[in-house]
GROMACS .gro file of C-alpha atoms in nm:
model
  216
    1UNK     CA    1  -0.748  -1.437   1.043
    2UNK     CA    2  -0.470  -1.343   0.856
    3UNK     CA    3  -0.148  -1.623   0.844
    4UNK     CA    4   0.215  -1.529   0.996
    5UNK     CA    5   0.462  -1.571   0.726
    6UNK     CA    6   0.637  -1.862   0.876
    7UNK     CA    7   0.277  -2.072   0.842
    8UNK     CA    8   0.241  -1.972   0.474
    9UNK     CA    9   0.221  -2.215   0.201
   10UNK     CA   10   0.456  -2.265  -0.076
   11UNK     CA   11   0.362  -1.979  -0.340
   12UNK     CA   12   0.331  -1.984  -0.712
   13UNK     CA   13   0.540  -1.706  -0.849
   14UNK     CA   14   0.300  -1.559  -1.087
   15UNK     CA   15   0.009  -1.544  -0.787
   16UNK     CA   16  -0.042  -1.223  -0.647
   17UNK     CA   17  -0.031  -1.253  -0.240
   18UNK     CA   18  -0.105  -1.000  -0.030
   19UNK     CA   19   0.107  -0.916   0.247
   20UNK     CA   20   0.082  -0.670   0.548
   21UNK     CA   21   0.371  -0.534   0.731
   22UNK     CA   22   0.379  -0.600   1.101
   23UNK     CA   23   0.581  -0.369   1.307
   24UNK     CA   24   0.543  -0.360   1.663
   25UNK     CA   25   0.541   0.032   1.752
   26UNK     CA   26   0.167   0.125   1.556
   27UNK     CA   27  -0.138   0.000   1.477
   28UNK     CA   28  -0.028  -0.229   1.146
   29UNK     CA   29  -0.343  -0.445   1.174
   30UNK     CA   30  -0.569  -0.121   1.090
   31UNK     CA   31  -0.810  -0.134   0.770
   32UNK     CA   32  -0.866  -0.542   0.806
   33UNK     CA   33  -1.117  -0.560   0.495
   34UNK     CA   34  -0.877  -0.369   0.285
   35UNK     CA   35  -0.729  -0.710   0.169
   36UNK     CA   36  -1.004  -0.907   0.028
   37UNK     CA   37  -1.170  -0.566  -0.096
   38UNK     CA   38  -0.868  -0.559  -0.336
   39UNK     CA   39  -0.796  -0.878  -0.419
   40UNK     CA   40  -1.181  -0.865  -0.557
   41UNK     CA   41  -1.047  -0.567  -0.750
   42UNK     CA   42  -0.754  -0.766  -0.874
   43UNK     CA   43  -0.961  -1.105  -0.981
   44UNK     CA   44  -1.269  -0.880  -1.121
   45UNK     CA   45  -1.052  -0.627  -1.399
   46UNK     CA   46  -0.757  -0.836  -1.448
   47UNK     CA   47  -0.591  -1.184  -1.514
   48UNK     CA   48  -0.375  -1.186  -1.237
   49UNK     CA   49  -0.448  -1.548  -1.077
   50UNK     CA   50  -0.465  -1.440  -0.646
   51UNK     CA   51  -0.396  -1.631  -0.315
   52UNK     CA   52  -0.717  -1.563  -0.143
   53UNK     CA   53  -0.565  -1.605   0.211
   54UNK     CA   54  -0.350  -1.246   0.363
   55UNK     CA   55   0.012  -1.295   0.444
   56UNK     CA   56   0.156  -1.097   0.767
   57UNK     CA   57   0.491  -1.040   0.798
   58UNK     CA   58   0.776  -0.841   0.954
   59UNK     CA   59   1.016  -0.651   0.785
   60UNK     CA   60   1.307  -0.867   0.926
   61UNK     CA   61   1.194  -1.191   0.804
   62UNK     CA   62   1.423  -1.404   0.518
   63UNK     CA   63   1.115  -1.455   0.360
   64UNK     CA   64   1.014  -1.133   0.251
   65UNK     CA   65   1.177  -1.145  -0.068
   66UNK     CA   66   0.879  -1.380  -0.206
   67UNK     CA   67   0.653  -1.090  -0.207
   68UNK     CA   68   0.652  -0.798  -0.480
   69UNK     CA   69   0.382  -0.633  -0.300
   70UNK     CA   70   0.396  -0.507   0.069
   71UNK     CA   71   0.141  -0.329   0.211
   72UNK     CA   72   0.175  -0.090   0.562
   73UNK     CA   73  -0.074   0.093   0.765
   74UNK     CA   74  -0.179   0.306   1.078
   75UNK     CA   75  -0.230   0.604   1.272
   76UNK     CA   76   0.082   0.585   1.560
   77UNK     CA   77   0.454   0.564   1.581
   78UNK     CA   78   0.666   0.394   1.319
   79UNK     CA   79   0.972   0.310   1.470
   80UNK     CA   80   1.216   0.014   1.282
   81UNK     CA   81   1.501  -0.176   1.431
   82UNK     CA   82   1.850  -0.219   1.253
   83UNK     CA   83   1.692  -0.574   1.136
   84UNK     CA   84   1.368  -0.443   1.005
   85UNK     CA   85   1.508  -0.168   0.865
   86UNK     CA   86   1.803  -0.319   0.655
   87UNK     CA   87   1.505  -0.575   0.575
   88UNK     CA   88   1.322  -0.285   0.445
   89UNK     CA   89   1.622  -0.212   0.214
   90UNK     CA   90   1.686  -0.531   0.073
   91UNK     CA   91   1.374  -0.581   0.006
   92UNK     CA   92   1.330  -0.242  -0.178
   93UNK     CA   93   1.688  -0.301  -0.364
   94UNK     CA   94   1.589  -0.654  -0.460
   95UNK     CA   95   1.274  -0.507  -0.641
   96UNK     CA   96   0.938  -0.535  -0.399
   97UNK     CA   97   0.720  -0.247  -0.363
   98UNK     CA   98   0.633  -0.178  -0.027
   99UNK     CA   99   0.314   0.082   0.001
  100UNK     CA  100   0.290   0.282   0.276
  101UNK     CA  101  -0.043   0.464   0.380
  102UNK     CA  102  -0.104   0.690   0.623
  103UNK     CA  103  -0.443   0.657   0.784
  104UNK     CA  104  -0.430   0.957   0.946
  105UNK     CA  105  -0.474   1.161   0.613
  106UNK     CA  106  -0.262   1.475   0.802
  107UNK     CA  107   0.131   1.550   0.690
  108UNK     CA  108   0.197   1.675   1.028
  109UNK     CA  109   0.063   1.375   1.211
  110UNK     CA  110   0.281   1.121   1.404
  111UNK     CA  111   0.260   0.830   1.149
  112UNK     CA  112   0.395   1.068   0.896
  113UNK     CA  113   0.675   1.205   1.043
  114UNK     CA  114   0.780   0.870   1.207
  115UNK     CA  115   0.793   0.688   0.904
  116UNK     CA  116   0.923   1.000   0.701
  117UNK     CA  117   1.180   0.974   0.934
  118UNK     CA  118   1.282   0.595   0.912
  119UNK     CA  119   1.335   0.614   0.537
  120UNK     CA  120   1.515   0.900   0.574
  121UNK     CA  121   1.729   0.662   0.808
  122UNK     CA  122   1.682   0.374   0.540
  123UNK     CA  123   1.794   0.550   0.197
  124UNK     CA  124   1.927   0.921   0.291
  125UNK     CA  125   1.762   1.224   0.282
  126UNK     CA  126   1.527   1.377   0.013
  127UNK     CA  127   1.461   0.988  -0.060
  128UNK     CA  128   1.108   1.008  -0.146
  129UNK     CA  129   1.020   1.322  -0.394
  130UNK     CA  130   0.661   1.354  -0.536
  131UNK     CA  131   0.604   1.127  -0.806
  132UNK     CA  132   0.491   1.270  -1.110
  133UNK     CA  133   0.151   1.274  -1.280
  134UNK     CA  134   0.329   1.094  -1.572
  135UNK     CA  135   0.492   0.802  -1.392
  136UNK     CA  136   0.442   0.437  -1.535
  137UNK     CA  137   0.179   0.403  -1.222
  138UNK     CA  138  -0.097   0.599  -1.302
  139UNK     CA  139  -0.105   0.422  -1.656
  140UNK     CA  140   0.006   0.054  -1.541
  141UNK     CA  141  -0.331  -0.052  -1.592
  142UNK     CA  142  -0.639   0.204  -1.557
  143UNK     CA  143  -0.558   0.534  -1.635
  144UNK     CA  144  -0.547   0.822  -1.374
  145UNK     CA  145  -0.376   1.132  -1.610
  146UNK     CA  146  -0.434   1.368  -1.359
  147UNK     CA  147  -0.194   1.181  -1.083
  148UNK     CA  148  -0.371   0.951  -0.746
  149UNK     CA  149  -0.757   0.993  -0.709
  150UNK     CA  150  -0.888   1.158  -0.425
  151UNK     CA  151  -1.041   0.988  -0.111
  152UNK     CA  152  -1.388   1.077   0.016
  153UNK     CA  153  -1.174   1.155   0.367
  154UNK     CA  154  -0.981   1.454   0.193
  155UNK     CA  155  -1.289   1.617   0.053
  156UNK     CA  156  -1.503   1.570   0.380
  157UNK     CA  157  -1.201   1.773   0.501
  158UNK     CA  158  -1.050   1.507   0.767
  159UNK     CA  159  -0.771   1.521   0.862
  160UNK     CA  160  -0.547   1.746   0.763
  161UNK     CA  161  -0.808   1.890   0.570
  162UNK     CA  162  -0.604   1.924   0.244
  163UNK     CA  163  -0.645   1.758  -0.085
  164UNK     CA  164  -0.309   1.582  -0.178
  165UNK     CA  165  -0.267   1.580  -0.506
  166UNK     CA  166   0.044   1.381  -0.543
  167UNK     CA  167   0.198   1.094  -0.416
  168UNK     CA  168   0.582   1.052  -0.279
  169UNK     CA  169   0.829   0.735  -0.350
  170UNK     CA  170   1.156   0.587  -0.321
  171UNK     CA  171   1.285   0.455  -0.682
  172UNK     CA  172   1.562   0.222  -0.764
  173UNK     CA  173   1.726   0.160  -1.066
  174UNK     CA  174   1.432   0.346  -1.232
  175UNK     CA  175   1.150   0.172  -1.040
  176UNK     CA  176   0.918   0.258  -0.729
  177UNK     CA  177   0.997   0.078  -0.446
  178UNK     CA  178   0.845   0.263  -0.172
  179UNK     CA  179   0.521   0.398  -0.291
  180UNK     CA  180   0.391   0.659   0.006
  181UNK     CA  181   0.052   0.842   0.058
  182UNK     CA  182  -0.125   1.097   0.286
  183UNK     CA  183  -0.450   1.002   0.096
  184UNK     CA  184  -0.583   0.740   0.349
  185UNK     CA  185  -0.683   0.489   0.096
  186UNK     CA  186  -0.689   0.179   0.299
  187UNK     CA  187  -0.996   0.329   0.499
  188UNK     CA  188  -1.095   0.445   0.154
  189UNK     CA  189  -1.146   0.066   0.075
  190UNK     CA  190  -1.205  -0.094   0.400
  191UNK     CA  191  -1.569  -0.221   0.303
  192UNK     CA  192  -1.669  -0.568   0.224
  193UNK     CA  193  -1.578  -0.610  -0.125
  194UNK     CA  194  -2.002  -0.687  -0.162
  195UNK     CA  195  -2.105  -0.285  -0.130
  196UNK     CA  196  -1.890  -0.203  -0.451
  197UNK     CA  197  -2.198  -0.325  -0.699
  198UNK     CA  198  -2.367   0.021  -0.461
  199UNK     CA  199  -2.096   0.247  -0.612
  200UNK     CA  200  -2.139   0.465  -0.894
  201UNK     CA  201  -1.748   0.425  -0.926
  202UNK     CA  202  -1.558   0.167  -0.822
  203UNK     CA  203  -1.246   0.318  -0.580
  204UNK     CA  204  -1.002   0.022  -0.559
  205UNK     CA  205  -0.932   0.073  -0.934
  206UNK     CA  206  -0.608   0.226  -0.823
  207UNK     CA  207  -0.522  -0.018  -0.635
  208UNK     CA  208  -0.529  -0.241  -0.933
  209UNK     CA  209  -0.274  -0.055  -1.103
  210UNK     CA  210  -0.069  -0.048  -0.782
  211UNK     CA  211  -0.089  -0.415  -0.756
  212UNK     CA  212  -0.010  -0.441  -1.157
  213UNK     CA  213   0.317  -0.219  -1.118
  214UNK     CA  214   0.417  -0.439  -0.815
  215UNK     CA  215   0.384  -0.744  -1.063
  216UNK     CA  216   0.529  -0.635  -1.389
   0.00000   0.00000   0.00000
């Protein structure tokens, strides 16, 4: 089971940890093997040392400052208080990366709109623009020159049975800090890390480079 920040051990600062968002309105707790699926990712292509055990925490806590990485999920409502969301800002302004994925794979859907809506709340409107197939992500470790990889979920038409070929984001001071997709990767890589040796190609490879940008 996943710890609750406030049970954490001290952290090294050049570990990668990573941490879920809890918010009480959705189902945050969705796509459970997504965090030791990538972590294998992380400890198998790179030198990035990892803390094995999955931190969840709230968007309100003092604490999460000591992550650069924040990763959020579900299908339902996203809905922020004033303290979550001004956490959500200071976090962003202070340089974290929070990614945002929308299991639901459908633009129209509830999770999308909801959580369009609170960062519309958090940093103004027209906050998160597509991100361009030449941004420092897709070449922050692997390289993906024609923009985010498709899911398996987009081309057996779920959803909203389109193929999204781009991803959205906040930036600050020239850097991503809210990194948003329609793609439904976390059930893209909610398997036990074991199956990947089955795959012809290995999907989490993105989420290295996510993880990478977050770190550098």
């Amino acid at each position: 089971m996943p710890r609750m920040a406030p049970h954490m051990a001290p952290r090294r600062w050049f570990e990668f940890t990573f941490a879920r968002l809890r918010y009480d309105s959705g189902d945050w707790d969705y796509n459970p093997k997504v965090c030791a699926n990538l972590l294998d990712a992380v400890v198998q292509y790179t030198e990035i040392p990892v803390n094995q055990q999955e931190v969840v925490i709230t968007a309100d806590s003092a604490e999460l400052s000591a992550f650069p990485f924040l990763f959020m999920t579900g299908h339902k409502l996203v809905r922020f208080s004033d303290a979550e969301r001004k956490g959500l800002v200071r976090f962003v302004e202070n340089g974290g990366l929070l990614f945002s994925d929308d299991c639901n794979h459908d633009v129209n859907g509830l999770y999308a709109k909801t959580f369009e809506a609170e960062m519309v709340k958090a940093f103004g409107p027209n906050a998160m623009p597509k991100i361009g197939r030449t941004h420092p992500l897709y070449s922050s470790f692997f390289e993906f020159p024609d923009g985010p990889p498709r899911t398996t979920h987009e081309l057996n038409g779920w959803g909203d049975n389109v193929v999204h070929d781009y991803l959205r984001g906040v930036e600050r001071r020239g850097r991503l800090g809210v990194l948003y997709s329609n793609k439904d990767y976390g059930c893209e890589w909610d398997y036990d890390w074991k199956n990947k040796r089955f795959r012809r190609r290995d999907n989490t490879r993105f989420g290295v480079n996510v993880v990478v940008y977050a770190m550098t």
